[in-house]
CSV table of C-alpha atoms and ligand atoms in Angstrom, one decimal:
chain,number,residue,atom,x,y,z
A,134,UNK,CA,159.8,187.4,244.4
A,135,UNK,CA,159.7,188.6,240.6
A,136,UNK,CA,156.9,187.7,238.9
A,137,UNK,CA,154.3,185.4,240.6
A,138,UNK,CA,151.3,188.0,240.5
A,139,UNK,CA,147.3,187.7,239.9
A,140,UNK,CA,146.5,185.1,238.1
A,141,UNK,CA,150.2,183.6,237.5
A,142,UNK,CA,150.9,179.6,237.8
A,143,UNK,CA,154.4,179.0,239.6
A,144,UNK,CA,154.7,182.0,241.5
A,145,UNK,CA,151.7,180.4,243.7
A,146,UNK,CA,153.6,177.3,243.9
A,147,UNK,CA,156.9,179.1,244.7
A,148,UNK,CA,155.2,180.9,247.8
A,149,UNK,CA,153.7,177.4,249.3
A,150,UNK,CA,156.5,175.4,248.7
A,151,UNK,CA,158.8,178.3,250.2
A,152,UNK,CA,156.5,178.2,253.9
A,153,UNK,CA,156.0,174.8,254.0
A,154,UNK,CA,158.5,174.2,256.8
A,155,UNK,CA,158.2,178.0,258.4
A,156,UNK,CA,162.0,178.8,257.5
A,157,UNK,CA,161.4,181.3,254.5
A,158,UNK,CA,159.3,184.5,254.9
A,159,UNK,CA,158.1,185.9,251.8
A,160,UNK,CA,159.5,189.7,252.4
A,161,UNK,CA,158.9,191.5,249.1
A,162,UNK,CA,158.2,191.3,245.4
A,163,UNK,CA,157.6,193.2,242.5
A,164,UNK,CA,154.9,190.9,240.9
A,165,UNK,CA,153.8,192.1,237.5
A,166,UNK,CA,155.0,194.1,234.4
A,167,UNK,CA,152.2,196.7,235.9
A,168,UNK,CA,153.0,198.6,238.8
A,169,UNK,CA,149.2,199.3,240.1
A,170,UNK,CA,148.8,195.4,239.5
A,171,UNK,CA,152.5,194.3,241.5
A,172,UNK,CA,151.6,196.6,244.5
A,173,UNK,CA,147.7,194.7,244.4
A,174,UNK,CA,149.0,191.1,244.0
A,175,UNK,CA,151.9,192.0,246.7
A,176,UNK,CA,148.7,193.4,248.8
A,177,UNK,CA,146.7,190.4,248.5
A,178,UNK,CA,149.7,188.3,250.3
A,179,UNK,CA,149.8,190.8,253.0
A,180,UNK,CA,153.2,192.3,252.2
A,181,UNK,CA,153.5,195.6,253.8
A,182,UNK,CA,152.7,198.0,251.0
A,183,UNK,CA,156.2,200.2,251.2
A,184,UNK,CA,158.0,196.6,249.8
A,185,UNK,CA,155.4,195.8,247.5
A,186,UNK,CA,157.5,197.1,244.2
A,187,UNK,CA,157.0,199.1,241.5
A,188,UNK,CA,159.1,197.0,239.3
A,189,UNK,CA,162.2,195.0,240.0
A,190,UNK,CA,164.8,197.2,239.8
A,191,UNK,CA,163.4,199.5,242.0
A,192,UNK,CA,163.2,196.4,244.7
A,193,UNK,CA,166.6,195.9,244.5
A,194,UNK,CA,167.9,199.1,244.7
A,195,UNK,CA,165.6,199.7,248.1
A,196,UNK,CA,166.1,196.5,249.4
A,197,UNK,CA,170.1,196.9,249.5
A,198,UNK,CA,169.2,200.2,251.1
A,199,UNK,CA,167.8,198.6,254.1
A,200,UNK,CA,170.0,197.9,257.3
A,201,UNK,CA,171.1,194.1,256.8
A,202,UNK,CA,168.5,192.4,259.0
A,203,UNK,CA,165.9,193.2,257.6
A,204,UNK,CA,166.2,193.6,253.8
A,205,UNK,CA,165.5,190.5,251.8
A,206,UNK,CA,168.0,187.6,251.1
A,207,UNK,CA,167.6,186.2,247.8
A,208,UNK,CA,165.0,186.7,245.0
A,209,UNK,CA,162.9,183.6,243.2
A,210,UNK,CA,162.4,184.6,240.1
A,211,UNK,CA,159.2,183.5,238.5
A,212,UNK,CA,158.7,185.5,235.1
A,213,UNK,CA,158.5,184.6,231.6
A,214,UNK,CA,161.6,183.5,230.4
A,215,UNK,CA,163.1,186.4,228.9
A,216,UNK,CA,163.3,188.7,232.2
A,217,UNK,CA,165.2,185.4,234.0
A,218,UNK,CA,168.6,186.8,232.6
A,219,UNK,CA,167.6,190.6,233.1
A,220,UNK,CA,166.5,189.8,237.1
A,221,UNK,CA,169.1,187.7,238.2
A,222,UNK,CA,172.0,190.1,236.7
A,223,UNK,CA,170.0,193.2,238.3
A,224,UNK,CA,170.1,191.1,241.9
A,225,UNK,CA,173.9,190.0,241.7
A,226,UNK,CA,175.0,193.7,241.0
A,227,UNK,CA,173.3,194.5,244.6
A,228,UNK,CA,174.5,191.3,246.3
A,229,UNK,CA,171.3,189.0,246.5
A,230,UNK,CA,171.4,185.4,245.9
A,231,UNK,CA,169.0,184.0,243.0
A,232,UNK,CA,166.4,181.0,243.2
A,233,UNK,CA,165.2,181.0,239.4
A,234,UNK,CA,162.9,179.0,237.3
A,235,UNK,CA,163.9,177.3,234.4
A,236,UNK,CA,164.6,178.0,231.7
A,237,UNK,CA,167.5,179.7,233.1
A,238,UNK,CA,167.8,182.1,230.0
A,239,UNK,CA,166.2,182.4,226.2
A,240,UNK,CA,169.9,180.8,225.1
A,241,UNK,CA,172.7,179.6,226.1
A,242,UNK,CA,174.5,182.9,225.2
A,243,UNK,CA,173.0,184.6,227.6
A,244,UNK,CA,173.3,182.1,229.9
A,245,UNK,CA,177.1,182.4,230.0
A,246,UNK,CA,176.2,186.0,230.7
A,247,UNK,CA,174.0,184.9,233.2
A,248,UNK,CA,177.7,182.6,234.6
A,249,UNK,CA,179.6,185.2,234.4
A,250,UNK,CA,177.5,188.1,236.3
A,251,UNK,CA,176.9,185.0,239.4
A,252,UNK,CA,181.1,184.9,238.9
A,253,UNK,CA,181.9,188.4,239.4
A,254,UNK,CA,179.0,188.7,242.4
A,255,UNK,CA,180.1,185.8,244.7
A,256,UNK,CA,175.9,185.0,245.1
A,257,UNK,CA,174.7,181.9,244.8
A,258,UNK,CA,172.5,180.8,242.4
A,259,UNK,CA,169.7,178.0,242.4
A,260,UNK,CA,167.5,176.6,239.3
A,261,UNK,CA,163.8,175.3,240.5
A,262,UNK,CA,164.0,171.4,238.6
A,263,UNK,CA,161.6,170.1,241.7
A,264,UNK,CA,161.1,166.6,239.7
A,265,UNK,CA,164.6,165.7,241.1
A,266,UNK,CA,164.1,166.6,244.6
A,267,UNK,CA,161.1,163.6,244.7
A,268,UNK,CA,162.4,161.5,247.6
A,269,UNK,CA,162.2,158.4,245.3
A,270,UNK,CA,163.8,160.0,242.8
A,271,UNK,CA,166.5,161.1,245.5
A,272,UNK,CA,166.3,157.2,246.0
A,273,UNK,CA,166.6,155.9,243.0
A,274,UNK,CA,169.7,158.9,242.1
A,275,UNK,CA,171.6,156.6,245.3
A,276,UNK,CA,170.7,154.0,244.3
A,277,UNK,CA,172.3,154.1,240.3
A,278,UNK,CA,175.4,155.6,242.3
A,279,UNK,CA,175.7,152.7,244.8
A,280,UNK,CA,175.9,150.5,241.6
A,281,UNK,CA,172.3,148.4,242.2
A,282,UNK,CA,171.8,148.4,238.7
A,283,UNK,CA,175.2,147.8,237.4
A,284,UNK,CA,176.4,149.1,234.1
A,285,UNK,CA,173.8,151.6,232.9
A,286,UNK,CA,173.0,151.1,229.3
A,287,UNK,CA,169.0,152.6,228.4
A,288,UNK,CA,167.6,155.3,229.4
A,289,UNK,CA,163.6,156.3,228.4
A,290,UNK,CA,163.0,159.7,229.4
A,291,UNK,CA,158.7,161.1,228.5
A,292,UNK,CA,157.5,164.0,229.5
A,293,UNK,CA,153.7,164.6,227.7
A,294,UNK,CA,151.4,166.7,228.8
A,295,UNK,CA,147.8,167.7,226.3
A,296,UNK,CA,147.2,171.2,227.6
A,297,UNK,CA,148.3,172.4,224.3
A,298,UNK,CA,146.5,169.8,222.3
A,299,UNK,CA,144.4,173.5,220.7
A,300,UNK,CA,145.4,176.7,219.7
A,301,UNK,CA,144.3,178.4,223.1
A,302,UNK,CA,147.0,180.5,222.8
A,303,UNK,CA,144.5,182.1,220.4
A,304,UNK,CA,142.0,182.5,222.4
A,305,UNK,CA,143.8,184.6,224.7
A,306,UNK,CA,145.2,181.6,227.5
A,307,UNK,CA,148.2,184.2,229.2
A,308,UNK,CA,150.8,180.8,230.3
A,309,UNK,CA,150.1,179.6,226.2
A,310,UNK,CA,150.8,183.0,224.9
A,311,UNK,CA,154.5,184.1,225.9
A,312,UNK,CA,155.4,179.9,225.6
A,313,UNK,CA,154.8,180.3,222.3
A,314,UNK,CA,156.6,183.5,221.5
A,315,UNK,CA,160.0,183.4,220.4
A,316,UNK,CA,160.9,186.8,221.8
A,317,UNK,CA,159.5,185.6,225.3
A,318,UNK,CA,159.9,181.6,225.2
A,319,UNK,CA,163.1,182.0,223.8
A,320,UNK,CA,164.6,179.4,220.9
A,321,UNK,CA,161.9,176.2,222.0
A,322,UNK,CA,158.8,176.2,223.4
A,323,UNK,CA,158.2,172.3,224.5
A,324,UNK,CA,161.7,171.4,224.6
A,325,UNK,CA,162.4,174.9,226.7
A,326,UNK,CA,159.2,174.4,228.7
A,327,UNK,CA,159.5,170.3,230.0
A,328,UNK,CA,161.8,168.8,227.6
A,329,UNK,CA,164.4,170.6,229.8
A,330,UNK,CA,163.0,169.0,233.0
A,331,UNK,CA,163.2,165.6,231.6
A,332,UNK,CA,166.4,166.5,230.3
A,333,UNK,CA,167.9,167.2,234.0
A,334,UNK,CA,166.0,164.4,235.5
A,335,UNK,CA,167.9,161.9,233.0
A,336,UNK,CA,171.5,163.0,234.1
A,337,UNK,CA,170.7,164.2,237.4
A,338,UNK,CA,169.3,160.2,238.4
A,339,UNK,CA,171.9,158.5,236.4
A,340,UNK,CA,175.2,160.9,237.0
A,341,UNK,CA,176.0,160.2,233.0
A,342,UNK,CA,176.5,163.2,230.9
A,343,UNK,CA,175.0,163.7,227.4
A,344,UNK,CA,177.7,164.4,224.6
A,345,UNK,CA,175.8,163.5,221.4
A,346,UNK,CA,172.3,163.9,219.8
A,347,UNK,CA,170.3,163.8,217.0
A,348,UNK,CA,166.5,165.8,217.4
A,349,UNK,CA,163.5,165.8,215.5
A,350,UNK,CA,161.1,169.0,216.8
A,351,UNK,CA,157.2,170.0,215.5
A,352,UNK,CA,154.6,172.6,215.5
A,353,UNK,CA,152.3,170.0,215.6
A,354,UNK,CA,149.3,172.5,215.6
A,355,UNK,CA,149.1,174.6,213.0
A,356,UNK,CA,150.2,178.5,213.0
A,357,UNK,CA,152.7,178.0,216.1
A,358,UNK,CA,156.2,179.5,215.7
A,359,UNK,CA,158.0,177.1,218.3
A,360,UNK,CA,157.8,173.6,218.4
A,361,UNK,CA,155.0,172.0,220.6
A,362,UNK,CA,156.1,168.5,220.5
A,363,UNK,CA,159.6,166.5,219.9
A,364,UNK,CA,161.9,163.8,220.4
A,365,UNK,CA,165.6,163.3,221.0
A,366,UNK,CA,168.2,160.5,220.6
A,367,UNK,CA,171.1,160.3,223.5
A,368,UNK,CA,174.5,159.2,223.9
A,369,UNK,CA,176.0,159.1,227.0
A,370,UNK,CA,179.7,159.4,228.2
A,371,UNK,CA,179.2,155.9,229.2
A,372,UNK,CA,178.3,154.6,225.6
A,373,UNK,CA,174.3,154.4,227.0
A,374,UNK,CA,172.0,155.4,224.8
A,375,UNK,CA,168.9,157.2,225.7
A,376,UNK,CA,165.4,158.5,224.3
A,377,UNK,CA,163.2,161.6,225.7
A,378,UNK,CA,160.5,162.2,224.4
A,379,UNK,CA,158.6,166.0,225.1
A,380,UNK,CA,155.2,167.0,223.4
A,381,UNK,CA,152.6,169.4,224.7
A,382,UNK,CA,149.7,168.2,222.3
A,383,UNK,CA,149.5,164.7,223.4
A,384,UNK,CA,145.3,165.0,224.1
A,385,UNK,CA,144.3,163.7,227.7
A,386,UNK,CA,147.3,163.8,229.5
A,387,UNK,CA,148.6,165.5,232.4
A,388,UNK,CA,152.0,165.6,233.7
A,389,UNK,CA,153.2,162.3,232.5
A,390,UNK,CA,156.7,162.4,233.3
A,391,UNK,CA,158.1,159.1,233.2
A,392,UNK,CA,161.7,158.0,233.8
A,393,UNK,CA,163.1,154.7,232.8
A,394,UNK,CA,166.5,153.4,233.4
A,395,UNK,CA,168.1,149.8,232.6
A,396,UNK,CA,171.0,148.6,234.0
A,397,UNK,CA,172.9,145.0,233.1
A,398,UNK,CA,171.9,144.0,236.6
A,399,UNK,CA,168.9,145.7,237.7
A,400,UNK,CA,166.7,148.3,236.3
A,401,UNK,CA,164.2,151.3,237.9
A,402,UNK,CA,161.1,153.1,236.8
A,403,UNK,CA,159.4,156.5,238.2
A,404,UNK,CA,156.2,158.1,237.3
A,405,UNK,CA,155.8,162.1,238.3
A,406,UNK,CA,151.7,161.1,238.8
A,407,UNK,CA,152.4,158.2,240.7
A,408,UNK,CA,155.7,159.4,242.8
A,409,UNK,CA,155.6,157.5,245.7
A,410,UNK,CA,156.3,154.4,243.5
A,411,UNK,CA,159.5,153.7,242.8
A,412,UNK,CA,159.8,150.2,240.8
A,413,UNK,CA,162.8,148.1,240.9
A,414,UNK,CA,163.1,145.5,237.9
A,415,UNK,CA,165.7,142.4,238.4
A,416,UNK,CA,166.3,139.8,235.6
A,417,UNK,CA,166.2,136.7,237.6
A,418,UNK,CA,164.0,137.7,241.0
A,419,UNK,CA,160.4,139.5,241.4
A,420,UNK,CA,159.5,143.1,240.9
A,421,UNK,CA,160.7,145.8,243.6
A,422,UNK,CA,158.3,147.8,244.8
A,423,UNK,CA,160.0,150.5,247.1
A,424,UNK,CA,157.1,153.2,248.5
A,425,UNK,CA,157.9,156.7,249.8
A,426,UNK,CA,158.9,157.2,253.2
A,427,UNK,CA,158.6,152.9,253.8
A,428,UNK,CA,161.4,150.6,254.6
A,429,UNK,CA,163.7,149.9,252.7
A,430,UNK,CA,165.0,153.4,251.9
A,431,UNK,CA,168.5,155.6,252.1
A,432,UNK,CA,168.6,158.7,254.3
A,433,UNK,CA,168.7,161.0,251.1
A,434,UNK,CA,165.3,160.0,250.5
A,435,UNK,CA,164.2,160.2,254.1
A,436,UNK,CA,165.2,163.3,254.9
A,437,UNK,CA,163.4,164.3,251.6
A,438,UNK,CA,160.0,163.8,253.2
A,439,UNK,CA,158.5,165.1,255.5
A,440,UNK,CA,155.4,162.3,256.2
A,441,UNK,CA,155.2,158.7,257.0
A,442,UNK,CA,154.6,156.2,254.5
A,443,UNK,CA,150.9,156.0,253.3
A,444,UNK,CA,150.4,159.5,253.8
A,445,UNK,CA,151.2,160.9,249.7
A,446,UNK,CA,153.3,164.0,249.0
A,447,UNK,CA,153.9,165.8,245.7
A,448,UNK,CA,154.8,168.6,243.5
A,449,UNK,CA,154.7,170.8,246.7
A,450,UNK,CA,156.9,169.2,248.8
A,451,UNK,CA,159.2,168.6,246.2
A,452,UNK,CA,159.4,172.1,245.3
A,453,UNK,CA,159.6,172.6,248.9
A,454,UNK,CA,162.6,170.6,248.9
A,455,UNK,CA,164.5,172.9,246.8
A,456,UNK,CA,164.2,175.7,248.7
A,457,UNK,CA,165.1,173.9,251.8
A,458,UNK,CA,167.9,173.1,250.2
A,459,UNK,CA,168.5,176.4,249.0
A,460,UNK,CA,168.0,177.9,252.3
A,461,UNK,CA,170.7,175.9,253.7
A,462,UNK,CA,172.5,176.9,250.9
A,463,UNK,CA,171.9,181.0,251.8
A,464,UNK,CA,172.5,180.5,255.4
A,465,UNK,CA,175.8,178.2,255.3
A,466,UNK,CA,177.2,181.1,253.1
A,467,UNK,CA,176.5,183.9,256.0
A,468,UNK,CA,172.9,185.1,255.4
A,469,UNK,CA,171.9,188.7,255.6
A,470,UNK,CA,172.1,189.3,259.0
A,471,UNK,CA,168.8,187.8,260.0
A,472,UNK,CA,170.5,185.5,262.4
A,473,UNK,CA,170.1,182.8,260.0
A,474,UNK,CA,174.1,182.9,259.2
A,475,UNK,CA,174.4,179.7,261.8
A,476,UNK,CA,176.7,178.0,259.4
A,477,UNK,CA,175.7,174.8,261.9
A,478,UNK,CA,173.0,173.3,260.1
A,479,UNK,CA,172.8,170.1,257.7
A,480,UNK,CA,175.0,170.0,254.8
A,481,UNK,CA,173.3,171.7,252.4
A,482,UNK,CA,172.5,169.2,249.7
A,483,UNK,CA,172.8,170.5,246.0
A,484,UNK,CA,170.2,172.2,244.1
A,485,UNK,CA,170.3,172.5,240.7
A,486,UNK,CA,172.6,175.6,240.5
A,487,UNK,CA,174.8,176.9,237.2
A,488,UNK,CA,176.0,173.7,235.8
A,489,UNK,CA,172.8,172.8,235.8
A,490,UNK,CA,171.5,176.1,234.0
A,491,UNK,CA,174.2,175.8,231.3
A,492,UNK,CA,173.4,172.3,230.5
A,493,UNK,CA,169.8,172.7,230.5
A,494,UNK,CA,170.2,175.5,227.6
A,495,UNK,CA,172.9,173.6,225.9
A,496,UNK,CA,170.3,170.8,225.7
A,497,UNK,CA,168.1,173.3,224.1
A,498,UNK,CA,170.0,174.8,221.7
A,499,UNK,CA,171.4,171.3,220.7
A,500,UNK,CA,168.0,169.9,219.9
A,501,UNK,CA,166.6,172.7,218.3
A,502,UNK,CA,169.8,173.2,215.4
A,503,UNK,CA,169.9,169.4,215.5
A,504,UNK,CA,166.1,169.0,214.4
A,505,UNK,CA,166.9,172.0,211.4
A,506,UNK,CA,170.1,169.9,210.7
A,507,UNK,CA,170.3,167.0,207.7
A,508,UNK,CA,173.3,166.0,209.7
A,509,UNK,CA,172.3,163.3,212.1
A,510,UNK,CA,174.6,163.6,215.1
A,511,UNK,CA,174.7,166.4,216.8
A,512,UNK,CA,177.9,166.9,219.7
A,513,UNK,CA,176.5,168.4,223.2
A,514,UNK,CA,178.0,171.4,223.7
A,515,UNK,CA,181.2,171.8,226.3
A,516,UNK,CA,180.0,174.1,228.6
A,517,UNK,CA,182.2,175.1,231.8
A,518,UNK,CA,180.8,177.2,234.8
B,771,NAD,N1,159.7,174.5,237.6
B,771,NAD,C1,158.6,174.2,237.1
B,771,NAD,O1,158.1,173.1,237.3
B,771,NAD,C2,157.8,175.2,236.3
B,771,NAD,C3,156.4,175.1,236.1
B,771,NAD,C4,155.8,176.2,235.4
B,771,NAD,C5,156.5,177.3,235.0
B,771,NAD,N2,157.8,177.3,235.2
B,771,NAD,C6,158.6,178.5,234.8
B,771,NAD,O2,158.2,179.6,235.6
B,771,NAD,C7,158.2,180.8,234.8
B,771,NAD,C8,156.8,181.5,234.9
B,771,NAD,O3,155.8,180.6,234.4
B,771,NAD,P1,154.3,180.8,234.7
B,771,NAD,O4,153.6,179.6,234.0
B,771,NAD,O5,154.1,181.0,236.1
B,771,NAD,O6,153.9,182.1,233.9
B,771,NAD,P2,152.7,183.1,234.2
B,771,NAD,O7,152.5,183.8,232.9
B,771,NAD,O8,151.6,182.4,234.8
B,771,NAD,O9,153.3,184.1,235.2
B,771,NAD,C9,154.3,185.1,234.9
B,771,NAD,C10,154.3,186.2,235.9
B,771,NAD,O10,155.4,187.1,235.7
B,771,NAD,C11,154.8,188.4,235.8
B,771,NAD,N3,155.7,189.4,235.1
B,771,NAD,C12,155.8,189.6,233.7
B,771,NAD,N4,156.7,190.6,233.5
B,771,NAD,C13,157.1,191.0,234.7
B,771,NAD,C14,158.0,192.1,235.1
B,771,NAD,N5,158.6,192.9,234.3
B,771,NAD,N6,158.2,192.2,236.5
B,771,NAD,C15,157.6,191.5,237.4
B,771,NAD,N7,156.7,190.5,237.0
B,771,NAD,C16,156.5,190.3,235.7
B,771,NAD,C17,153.5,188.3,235.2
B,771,NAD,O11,152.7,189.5,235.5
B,771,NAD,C18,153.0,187.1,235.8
B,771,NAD,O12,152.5,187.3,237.1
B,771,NAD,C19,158.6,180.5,233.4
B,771,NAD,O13,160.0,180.7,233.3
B,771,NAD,C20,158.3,179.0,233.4
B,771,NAD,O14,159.2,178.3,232.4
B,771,NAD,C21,158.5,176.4,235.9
């Protein structure tokens, strides 16, 4: 792990949702810009003290010293945004796969960097968007590709949170601080932050591709440098047209992430608070409840969870889900040596890997030169892996 140290949010998350099902072992890190505080946080987690790292290019370099069974696999990168690029180039060049957060980079120029280091390397890499590894959201992804609800022509993606309803970045609250700074957010804050998750989870459930947009972004509360709140017009490749909505100041809420597609026959409706709901809408018969891990479902979504119906699962297991996915991922493609190179498992099923990373910074740039534009449509971006 890089990143993830004392006091840190996702790296916490990372570690749980990696040994939830006993199949990753958290083997080394370098945790913090600090070396006296990576070796302590490294400590804390019981990591023997010779692989808790200085920094993470000193990881690297001893890890690929170590015979092949024992050194670490792949790195889940959990800093700031602007190390994400720096890391996962640095692991490439010594032959370990990548499991990053998002934002992938600060822009989409160094995210063809970013595509053109994995390239060159032969590693593979993974992007943590855990909102689409939900099992109902798994279901509801089936069920828009088995054509239950027809043509697809709106789509209403939210994602609001109120954490940063105040200036606390100004009163010294570490996550607000670096979101907020260009140099370390990158060229959004809110749209970087969650607009990009809603972003994904719009074209990951509905397999349509954005191609045009037109963006209006704030600095809602005074003094702020990146925006804090926005919204976005879609198109889609199939002529549907679509809304997300991301804002960080929107007092008393959570994680409201809220996805609504209609189709001419049918139409569904998720809720990241509420997500073992998934709610099918018909025009001329009653309301579809469809409840994780109940009848009724796809073996996408089964094999997604873990309990039985009635028994709720989250963010964790979510998350969990993409390293599962991930790992299967690692050990189809030989693993290290570890024994894990069984290439017999289940099909790995796809994370989130570079398409993903250079659409979700497309997005971002897009929105951000669209909302600073008088021109109102704005075309998405054409970006290969
Ligand atoms: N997928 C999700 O749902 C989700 C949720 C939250 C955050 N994130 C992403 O995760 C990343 C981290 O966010 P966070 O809220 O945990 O931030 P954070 O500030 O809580 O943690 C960042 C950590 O990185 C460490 N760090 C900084 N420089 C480092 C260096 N040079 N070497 C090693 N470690 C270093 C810090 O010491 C800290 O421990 C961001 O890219 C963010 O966008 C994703």
């Amino acid at each position: 792990m890089v990143g993830g140290g004392e006091g840190a949010f996702i790296g916490a998350v990372h570690r749980a949702a990696a040994g939830l099902d006993q199949a990753i072992e958290l083997v080394c890190g370098a945790f913090a810009s600090d070396a006296e505080r990576s070796r302590r946080s490294g400590a804390s987690l019981g990591l023997a003290p010779e692989r808790c790292y200085a920094d993470f290019d000193s990881m690297f370099a001893a890890e690929a010293q170590l015979p092949a069974g024992k050194r670490m696999e792949f790195v889940a990168i959990v800093t700031p945004n602007d190390l994400h690029l720096a890391v996962a180039t640095a692991a490439f060049r010594h032959g370990f796969h990548v499991l990053s957060d998002k934002p992938a980079t600060r822009s989409l120029a160094e995210c063809f960097e970013l595509r053109d280091s994995l390239k060159a390397s032969g590693c593979l890499y993974g992007l943590t968007h855990p909102y689409g590894s939900y099992p109902l959201v798994v279901e509801a992804a089936e069920r828009v590709r088995a054509g239950q609800l027809g043509t697809v022509r709106k789509i209403l993606v939210e994602y609001t949170q109120g954490w940063l309803a105040e200036p606390i970045e100004r009163r010294g609250q570490k996550q607000a601080i670096w979101r907020l700074d260009p140099k370390r957010a990158g060229l959004s804050s809110c749209m970087g932050d969650i607009g990009v998750h809603a972003f994904h989870l719009a074209e990951f459930v509905t397999n349509l591709r954005t191609t045009e947009l037109c963006a209006d972004l704030n600095s809602i509360v005074a003094g702020r440098e990146l925006d804090d709140d926005g919204a976005a017009f879609l198109r889609f490749d199939n002529g549907a047209r679509g809304v997300l909505v991301a804002s960080q100041i929107c007092t008393g809420d959570e994680n409201d992430l809220r996805l609504r597609v209609y189709g001419d026959a049918a139409s569904l409706e998720w809720r990241q608070q509420e997500p073992n709901s998934l709610w099918l809408k018909h025009a001329h018969k009653p309301v579809e409840l469809v409840r994780s891990g109940g009848a009724g479902l796809g073996a996408a979504a089964h094999a997604n969870s873990r309990l039985p119906s009635g028994h709720p699962e989250g963010y964790l297991e979510a998350f969990a889900n993409v390293y599962r996915h991930f790992a299967a991922q690692v050990r189809a493609h030989g693993g290290n040596g570890n024994g894990n190179g069984n290439g017999g498992g289940p099909a790995p099923r796809a994370v989130p890997g570079i398409t993903a990373a250079l659409r979700g910074m497309a997005f971002i740039e897009t929105v951000v030169a669209a909302s600073k534009s008088p021109q109102k449509w704005h075309a998405f971006p054409n970006v290969a892996d």
